[in-house]
Coordinates of C-alpha atoms in Angstrom, one line a residue:
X22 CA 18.7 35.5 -35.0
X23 CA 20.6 32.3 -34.7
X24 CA 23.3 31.4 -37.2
X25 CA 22.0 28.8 -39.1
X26 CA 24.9 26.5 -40.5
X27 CA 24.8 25.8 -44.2
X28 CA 24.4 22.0 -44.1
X29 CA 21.1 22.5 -42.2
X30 CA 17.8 21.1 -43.4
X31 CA 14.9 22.9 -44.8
X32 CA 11.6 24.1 -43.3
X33 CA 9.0 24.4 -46.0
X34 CA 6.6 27.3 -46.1
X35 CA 3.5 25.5 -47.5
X36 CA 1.0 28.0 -49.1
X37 CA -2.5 26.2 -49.3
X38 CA -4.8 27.8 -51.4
X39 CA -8.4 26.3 -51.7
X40 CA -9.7 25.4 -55.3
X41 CA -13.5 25.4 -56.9
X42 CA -12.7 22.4 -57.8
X43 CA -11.7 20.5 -54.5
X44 CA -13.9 21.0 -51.0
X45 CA -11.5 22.1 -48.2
X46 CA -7.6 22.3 -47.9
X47 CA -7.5 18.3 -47.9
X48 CA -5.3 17.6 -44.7
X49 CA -6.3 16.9 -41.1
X50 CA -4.7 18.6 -38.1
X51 CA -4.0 16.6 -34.8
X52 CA -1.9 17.4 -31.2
X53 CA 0.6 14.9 -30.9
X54 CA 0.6 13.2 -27.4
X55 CA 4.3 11.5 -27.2
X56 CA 5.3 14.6 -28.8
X57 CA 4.1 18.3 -28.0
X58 CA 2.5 20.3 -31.0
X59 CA 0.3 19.9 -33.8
X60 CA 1.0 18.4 -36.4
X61 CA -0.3 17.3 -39.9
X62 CA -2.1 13.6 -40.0
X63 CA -3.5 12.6 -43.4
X64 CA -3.1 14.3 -46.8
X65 CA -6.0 13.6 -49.3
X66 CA -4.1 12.8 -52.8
X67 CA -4.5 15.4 -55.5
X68 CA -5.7 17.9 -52.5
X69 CA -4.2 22.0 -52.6
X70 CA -2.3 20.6 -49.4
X71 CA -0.7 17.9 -51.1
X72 CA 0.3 20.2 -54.1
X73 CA 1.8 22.9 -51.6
X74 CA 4.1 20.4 -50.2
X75 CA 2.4 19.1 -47.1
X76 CA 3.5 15.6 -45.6
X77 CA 1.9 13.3 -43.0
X78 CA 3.9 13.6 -39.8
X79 CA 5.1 17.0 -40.1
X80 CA 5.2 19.6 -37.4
X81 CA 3.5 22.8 -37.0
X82 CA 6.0 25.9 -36.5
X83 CA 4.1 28.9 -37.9
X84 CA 0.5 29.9 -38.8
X85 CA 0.2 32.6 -41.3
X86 CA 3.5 34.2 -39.8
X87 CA 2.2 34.0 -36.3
X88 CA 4.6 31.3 -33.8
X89 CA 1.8 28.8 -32.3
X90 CA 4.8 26.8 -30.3
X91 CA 2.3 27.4 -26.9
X92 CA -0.5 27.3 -28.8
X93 CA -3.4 24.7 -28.4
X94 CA -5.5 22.9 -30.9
X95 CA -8.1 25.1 -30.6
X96 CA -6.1 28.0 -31.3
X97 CA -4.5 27.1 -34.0
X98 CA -7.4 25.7 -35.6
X99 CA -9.0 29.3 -35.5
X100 CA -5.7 31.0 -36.7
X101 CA -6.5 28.6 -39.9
X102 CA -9.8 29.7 -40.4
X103 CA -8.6 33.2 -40.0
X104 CA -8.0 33.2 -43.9
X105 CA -10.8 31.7 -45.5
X106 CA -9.4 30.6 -48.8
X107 CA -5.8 30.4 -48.2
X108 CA -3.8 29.6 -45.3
X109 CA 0.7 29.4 -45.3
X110 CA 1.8 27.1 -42.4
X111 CA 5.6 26.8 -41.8
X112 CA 6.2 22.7 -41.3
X113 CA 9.3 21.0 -40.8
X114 CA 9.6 16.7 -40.8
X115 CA 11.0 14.6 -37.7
X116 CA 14.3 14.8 -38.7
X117 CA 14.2 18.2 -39.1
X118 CA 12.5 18.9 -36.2
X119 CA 15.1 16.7 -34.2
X120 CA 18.3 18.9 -36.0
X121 CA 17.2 22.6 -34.8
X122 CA 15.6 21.0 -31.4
X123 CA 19.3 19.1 -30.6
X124 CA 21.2 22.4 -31.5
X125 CA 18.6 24.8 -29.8
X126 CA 17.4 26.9 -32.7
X127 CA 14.0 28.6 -32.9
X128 CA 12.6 28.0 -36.1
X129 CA 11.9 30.9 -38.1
X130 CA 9.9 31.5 -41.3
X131 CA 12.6 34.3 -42.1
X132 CA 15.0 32.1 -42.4
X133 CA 17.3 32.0 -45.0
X134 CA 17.1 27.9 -45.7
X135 CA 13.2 28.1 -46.0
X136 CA 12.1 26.4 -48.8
X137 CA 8.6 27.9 -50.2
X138 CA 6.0 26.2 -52.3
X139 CA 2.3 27.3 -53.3
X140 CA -0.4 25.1 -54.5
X141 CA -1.5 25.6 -57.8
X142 CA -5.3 27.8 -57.7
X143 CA -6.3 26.2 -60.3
X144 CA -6.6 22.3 -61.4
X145 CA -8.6 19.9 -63.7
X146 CA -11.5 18.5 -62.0
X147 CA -11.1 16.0 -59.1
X148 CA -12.6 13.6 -56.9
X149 CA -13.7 16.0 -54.1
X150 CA -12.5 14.7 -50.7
X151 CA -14.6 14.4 -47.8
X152 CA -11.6 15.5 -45.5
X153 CA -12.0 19.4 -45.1
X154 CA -10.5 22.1 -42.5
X155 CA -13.8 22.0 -40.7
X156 CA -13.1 18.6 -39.1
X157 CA -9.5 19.5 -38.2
X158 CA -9.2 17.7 -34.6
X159 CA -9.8 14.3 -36.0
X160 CA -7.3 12.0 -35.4
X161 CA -5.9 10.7 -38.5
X162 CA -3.0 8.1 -37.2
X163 CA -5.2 5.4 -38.5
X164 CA -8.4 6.3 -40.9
X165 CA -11.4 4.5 -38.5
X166 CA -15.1 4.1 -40.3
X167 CA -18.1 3.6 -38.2
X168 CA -20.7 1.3 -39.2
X169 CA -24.1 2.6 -38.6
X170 CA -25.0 0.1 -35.5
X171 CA -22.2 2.4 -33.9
X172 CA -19.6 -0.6 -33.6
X173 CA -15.8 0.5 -34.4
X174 CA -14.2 -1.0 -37.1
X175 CA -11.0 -0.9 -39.0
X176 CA -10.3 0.5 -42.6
X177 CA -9.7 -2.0 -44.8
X178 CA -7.0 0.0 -46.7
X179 CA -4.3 0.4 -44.5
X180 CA -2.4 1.8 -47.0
X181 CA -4.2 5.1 -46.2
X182 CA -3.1 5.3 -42.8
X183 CA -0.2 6.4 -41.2
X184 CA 1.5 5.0 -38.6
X185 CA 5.0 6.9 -38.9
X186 CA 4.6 8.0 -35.1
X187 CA 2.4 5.6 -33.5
X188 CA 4.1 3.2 -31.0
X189 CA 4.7 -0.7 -32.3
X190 CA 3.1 -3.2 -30.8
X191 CA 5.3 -6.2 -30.2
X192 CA 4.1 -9.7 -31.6
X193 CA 5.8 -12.0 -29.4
X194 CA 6.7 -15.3 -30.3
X195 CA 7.7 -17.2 -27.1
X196 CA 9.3 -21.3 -27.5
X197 CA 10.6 -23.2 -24.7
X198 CA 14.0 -24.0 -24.9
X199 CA 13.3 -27.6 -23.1
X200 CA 10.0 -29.4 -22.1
X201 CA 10.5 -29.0 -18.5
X202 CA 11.2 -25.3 -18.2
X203 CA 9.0 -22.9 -18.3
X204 CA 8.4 -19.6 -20.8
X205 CA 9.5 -17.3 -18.1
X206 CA 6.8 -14.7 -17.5
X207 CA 4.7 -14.0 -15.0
X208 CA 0.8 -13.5 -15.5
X209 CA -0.4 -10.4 -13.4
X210 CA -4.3 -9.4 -13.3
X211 CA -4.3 -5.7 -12.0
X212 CA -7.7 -5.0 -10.4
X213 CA -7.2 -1.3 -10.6
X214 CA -6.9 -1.8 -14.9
X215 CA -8.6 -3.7 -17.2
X216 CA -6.6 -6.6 -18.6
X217 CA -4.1 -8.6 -18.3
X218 CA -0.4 -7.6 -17.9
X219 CA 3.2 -9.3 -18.0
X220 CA 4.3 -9.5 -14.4
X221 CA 7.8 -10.2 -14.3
X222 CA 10.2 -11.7 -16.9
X223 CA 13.4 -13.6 -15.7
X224 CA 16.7 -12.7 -17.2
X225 CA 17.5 -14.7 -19.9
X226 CA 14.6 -16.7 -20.1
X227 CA 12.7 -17.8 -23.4
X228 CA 10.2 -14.9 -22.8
X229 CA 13.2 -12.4 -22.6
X230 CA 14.5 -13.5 -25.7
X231 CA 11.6 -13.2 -27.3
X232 CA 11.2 -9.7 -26.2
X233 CA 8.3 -9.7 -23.1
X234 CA 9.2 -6.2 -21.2
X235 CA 7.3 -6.2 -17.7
X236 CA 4.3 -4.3 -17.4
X237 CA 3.2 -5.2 -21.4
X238 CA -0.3 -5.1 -21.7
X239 CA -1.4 -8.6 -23.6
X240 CA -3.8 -7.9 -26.2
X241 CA -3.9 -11.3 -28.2
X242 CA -3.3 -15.1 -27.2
X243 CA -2.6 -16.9 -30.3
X244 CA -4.3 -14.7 -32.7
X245 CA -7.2 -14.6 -30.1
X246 CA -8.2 -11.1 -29.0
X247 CA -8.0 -11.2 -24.9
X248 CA -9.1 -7.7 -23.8
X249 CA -12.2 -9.2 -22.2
X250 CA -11.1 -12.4 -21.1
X251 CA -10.7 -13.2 -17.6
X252 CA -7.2 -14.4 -15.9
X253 CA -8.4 -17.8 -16.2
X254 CA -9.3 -17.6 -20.0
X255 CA -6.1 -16.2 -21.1
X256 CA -4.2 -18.7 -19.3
X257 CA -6.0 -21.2 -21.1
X258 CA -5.6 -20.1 -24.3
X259 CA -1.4 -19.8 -23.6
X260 CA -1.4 -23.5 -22.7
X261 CA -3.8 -24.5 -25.1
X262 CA -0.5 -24.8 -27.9
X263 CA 1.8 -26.6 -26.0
X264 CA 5.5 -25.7 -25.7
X265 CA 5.3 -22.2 -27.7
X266 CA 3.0 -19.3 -27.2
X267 CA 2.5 -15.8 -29.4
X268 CA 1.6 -13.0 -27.7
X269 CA 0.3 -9.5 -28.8
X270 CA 1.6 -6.9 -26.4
X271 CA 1.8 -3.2 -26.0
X272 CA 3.8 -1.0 -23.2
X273 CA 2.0 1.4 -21.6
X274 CA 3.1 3.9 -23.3
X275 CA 1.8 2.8 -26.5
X276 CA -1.6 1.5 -24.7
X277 CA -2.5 5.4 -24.0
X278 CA -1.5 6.4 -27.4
X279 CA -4.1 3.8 -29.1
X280 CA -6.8 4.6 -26.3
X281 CA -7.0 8.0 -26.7
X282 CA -7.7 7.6 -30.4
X283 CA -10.1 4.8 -29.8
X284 CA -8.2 2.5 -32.1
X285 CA -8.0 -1.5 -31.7
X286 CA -4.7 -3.0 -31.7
X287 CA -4.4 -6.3 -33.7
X288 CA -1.9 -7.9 -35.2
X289 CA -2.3 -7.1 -38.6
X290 CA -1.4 -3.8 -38.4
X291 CA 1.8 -2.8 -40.4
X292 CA 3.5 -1.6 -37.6
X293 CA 3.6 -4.4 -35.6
X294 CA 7.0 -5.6 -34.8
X295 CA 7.7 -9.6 -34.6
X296 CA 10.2 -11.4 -32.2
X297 CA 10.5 -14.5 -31.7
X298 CA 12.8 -16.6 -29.2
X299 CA 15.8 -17.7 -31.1
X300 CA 16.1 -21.2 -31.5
X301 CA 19.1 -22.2 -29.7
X302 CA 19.5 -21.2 -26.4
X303 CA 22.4 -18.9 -25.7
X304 CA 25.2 -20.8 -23.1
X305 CA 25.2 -19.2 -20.1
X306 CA 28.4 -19.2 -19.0
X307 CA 29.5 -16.7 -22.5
X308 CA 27.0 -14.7 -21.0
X309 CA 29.5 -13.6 -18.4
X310 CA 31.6 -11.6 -20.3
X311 CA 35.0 -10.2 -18.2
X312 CA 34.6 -7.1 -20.5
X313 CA 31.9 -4.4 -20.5
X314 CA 29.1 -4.8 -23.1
X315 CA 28.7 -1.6 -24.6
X316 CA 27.5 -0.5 -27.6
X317 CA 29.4 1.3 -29.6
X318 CA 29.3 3.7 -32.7
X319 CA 30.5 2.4 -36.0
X320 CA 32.6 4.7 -37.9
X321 CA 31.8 6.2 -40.9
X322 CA 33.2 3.8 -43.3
X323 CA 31.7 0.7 -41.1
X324 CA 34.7 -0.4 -39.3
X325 CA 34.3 -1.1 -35.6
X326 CA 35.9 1.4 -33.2
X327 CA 39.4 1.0 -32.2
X328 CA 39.6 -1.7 -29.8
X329 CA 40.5 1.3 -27.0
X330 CA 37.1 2.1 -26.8
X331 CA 35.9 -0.8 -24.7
X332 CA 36.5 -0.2 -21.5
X333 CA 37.0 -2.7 -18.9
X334 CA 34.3 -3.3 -15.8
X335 CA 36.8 -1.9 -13.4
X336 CA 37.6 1.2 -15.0
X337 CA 33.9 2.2 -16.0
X338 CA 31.5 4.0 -13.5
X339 CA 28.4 1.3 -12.6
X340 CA 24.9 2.1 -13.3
X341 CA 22.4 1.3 -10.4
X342 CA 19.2 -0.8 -10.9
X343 CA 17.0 0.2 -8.2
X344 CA 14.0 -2.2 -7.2
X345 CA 11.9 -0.1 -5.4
X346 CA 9.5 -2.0 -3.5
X347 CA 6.7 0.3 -1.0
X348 CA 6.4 -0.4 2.4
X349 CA 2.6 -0.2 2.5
X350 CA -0.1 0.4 -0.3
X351 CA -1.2 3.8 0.4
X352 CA 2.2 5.1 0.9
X353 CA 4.4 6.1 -2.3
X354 CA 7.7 5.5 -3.3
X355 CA 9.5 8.6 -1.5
X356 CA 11.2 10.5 -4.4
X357 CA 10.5 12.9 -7.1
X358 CA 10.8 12.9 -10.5
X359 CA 12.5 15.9 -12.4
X360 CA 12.4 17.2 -15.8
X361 CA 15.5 19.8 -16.2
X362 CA 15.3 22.2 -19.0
X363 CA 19.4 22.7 -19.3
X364 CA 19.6 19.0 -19.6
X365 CA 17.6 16.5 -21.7
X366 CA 16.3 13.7 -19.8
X367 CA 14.6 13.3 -16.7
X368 CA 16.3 13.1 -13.0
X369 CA 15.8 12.6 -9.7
X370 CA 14.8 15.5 -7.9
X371 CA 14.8 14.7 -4.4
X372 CA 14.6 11.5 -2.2
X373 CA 13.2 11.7 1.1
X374 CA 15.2 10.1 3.8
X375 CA 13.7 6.2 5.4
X376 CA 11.9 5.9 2.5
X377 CA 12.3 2.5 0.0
X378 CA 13.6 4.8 -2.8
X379 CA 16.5 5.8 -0.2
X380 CA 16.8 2.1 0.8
X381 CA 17.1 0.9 -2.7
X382 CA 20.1 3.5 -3.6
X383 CA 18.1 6.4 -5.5
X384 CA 20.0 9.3 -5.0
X385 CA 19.2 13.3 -5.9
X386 CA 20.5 14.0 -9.2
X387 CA 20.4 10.4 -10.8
X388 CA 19.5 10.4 -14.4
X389 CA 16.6 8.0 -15.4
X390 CA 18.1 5.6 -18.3
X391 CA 15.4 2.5 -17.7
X392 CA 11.9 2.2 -16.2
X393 CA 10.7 -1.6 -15.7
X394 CA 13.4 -2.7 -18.7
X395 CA 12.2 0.3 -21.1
X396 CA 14.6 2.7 -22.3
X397 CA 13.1 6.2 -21.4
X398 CA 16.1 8.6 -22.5
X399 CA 13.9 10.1 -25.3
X400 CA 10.3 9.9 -23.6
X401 CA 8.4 12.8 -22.0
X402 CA 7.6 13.0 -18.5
X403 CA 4.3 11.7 -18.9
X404 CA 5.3 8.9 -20.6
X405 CA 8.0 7.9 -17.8
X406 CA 5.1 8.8 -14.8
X407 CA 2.9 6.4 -16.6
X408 CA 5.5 3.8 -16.8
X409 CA 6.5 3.8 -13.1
X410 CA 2.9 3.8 -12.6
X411 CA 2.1 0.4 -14.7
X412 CA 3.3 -2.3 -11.9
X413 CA 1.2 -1.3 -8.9
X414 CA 3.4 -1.2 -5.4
X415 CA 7.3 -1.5 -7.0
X416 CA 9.5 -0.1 -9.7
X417 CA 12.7 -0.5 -11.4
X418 CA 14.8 2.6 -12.3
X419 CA 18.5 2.1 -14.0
X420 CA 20.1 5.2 -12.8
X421 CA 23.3 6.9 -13.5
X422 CA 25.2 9.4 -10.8
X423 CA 26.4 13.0 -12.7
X424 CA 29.9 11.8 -13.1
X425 CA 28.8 8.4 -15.0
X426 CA 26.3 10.3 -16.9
X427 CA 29.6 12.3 -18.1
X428 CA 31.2 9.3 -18.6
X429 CA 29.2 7.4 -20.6
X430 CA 28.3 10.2 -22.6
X431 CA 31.4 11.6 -23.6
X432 CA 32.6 8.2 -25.3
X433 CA 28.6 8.1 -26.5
X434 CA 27.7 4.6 -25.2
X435 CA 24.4 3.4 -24.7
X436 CA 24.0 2.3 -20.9
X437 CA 21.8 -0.6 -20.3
X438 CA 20.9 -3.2 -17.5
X439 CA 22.4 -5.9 -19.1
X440 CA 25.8 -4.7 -18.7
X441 CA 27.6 -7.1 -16.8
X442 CA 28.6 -3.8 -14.2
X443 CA 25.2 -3.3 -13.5
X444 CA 24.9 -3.0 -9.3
X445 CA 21.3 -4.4 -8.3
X446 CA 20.1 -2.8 -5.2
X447 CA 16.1 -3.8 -3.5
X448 CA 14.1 -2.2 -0.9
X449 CA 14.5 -4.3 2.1
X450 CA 11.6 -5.0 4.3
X451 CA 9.6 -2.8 6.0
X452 CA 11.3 -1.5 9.2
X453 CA 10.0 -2.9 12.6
X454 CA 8.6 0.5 14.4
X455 CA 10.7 0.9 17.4
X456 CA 8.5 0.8 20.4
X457 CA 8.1 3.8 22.6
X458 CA 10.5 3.0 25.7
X459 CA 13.7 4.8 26.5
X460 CA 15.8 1.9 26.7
X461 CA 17.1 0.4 23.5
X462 CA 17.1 -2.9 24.2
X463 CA 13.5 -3.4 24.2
X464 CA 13.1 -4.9 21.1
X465 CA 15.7 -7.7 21.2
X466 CA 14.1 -10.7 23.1
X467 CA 16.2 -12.4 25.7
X468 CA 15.9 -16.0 27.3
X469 CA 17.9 -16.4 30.5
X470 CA 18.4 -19.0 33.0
X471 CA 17.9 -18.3 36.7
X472 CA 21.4 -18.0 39.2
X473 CA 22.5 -21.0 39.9
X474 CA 21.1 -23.5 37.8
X475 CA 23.7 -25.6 36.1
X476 CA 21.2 -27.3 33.7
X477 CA 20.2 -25.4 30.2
X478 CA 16.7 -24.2 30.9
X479 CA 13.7 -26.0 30.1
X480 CA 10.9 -24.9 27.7
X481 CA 8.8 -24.2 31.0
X482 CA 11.7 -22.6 32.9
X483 CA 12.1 -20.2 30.1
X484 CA 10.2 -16.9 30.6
X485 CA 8.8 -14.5 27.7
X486 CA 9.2 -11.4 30.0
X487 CA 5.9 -10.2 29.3
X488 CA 2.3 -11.5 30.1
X489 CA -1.3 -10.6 29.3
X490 CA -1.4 -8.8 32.7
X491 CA 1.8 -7.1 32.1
X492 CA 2.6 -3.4 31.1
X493 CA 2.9 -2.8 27.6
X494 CA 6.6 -1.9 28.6
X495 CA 8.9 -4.8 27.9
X496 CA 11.6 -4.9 30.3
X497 CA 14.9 -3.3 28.8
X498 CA 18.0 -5.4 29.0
X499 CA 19.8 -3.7 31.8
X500 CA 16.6 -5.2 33.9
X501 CA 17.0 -8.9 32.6
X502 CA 20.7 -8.7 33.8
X503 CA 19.7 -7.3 37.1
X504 CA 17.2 -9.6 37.7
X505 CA 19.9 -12.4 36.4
X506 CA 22.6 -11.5 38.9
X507 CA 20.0 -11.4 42.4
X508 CA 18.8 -15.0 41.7
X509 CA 15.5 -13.8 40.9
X510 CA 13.0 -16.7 39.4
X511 CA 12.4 -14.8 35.6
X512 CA 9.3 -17.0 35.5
X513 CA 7.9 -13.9 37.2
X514 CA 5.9 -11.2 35.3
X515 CA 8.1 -8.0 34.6
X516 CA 5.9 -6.2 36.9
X517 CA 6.5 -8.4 39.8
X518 CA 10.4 -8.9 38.5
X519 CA 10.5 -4.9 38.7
X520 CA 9.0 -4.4 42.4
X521 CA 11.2 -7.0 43.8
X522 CA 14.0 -5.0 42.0
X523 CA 13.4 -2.2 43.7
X524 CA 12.7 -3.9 47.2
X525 CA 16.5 -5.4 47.0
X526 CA 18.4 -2.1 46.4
X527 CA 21.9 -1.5 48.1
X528 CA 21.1 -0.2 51.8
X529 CA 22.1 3.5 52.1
X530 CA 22.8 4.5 55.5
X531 CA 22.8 8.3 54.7
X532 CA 18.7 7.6 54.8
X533 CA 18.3 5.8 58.0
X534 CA 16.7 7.8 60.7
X535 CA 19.0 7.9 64.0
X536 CA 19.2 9.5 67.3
X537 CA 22.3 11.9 68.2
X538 CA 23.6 9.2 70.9
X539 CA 23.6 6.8 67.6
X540 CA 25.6 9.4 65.3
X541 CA 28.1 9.8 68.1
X542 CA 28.5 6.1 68.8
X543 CA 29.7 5.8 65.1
X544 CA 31.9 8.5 65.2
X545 CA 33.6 7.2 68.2
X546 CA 34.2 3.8 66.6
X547 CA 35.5 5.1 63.4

């Protein structure tokens, strides 16, 4: 069994006992989908799982003594039921989770740490709660009621909900700096999705500041709920308060999370997190910094590292920002994404060769640190697919080689594309397909004057080497100079520029039919 050091934190073996008194255990079971497993969603107060130590948020390790770590919903729902009355379910919190999961122990109900509580059997009458374990695979991040008309609508106590692990929304509050510029976003209507979506944000614009991430989802204009407005509409409603806008936005991310739990995003949920573009703008030219912006760890007692830390731009390995543009629609990007079980984060796992990943730097090996702006170090592979996915046709990976992974990580400093080191590499555009003739030269194309004209050629003297009539076959360059050299008139189609070519070839006597008289003739004279 793994050693367990002594400052570790507790699992909690919870035994849940039902009582006469109360209908059901009283907590509601749900599979995470940022994070794998089941976990516990909402505990009814004064319930037999609130007396046996069960908290919102907390992580599923053991049923009954039974591991359910591969285990679906389903299954461990009916390991539940197994006991009828009773049921003892081994739970640990986030940051106990995140302890044993960064030092690679197994949790264990044997273990030594393991603190165990029971819920009492019996209490003093109750309110009974209408939460029970036969309605386990409800989603309880936030409590939604249904009116009878079947129309969604919010509770109106949010203090009942939890929201400890749902994605923030991000309430955006975007002022112009001056009249005359602009916010400094980009609308972008996807006609593949539903909505409308933040297309691009320049650097260091009042939108950036105010914390607009490319590929944001806007959900409300000025308090107005946009979901169904057209392109048209929502840009309306931005200009409609001049000078300063507030948007309601979620990353994509965060959009599946609330969609698969059928839940409206506003802005009056207690999670939302407000940003707002400060009020002076920043000068740009202390933007350019000669050092390195990292970020650093404080020390324990709050004093700043020692000033050795910082390294200088020249001495620190650069992180590559690739814009990967495709070359055509139906086409993808040309490299795969890898998840490496030795190794937490995600990589790249190969890059096929003339592809725009190759041609925007992506190289085998380089670990994923942004997608579109969005730190991903800590998201799951779905998560990161879904963000590549959110801005149809192009993508922005910051990437880090092996040995700058090492680097960065061994003086623990968060990498980021605003570091001032930061190499920017794009796709270029699509390569011309080369055409199918031997000669290499086909592509270029050549205007030439005729032998021995002294005057530049005129627009009409100037030939395009090809005509309707023509072959296909351009003529190589080793042609155009042969034709250059014999005084040939290049107003000519390449057909006709090739037969008289071939009509002027160097005599060969060797070919010329002769009599034996002529032969000896020759012979005589030489």
């Amino acid at each position: 069994m793994d050693a367990i050091p002594p400052d570790a934190p507790a699992p909690r073996l919870c035994h849940v006992i039902k009582r006469p008194d109360f209908e059901g255990f009283g907590f509601n079971l749900f599979a995470g989908k940022v994070k794998t497993g089941q976990f516990i969603g909402k505990v009814d107060a004064g319930s037999p799982a609130e007396d046996a130590g069960l908290k919102p948020g907390d992580r599923i390790v053991e049923v009954n003594g039974v591991h359910i770590g591969n285990e679906n919903h389903k299954q461990v729902v009916q390991r539940i039921k197994l006991r009828p009355n009773e049921t003892e379910l081994l739970v640990v919190d986030d940051e106990t989770d995140e302890y044993y999961s960064s030092l690679g122990i197994t949790i264990k109900g044997s273990q030594s740490n393991v603190i165990r509580k029971s819920s009492a059997p019996v209490q003093p009458a109750r309110k009974i709660s209408s939460s029970s374990e036969s309605e386990p695979e409800r989603p309880t991040q936030a409590r939604l009621e249904h009116a009878t008309n079947g129309q969604r609508r919010e509770s109106s106590s949010s203090e009942e909900e939890d929201w400890s692990n749902a994605p923030a929304p991000r309430l955006c509050h975007v002022v112009k700096w001056n009249e005359s510029d602009g916010f400094g976003f980009h609308l972008l209507a996807d006609k593949k999705r539903k909505g409308q979506f933040i297309g691009k944000v320049d650097p260091g614009s009042a939108a950036d500041a105010a914390g607009l991430k490319l590929g944001d989802r806007i959900v409300e204009v000025n308090g107005h709920n946009v979901v169904e407005e057209t392109h048209k509409q929502v840009v309306q409603r931005i200009k409609a308060v001049p000078n300063e806008t507030k948007l309601l936005v979620i990353d994509p991310s965060g959009q599946v999370y609330y969609a698969e739990r059928n839940i409206t995003i506003t802005s009056s949920m207690p999670n939302v997190q407000k940003m707002r573009t400060p009020t002076t703008q920043p000068n740009r030219m202390n933007n350019r910094p000669d050092n390195l912006k990292l970020v650093m760890p404080t020390e324990t007692n709050g004093t700043a590292p020692p000033k050795s830390s910082l390294k200088k731009v020249d001495s620190a390995p650069a992180p590559r920002l690739c814009h990967i543009v495709k070359w055509r629609q139906d086409a993808g990007y040309g490299f795969h994404l890898l998840a490496d079980k030795k190794r937490v984060g995600h990589f790249i796992g190969k890059v096929d060769p003339n592809t725009p990943a190759s041609a925007a730097g992506l190289k085998v090996s380089d670990r994923i640190i942004e997608v579109n702006g969005h730190n991903v170090v800590n998201e799951s592979h779905k998560q990161i697919v879904e963000r590549i996915k959110a801005v149809p046709n192009e993508t922005k990976l910051l990437v880090l080689d092996p040995d700058a992974d090492v680097y960065y990580s061994e003086r623990n400093i968060m990498v980021s594309s605003s570091q001032s080191n930061v190499v920017s590499i794009k796709t270029p555009a699509a390569p011309r397909a080369k055409n199918d003739s031997s000669d290499d030269d086909d592509e270029y194309e050549v205007k030439l004057r005729s032998k021995g004209s002294r005057s530049p050629a005129s627009p009409s003297s100037v030939s395009p080497l090809s005509s309707p009539t023509s072959p296909t076959r351009p003529l190589s360059m080793a042609t155009i100079a042969a034709a250059a050299n014999s005084g040939l008139n290049l107003n000519m189609s390449a057909a006709q520029l090739r037969a008289r070519l071939a009509a002027q070839k160097k005599y060969d006597p060797k070919r010329e039919a002769m009599d034996l008289r002529r032969k000896h003739e020759i012979i005589q004279t030489m």
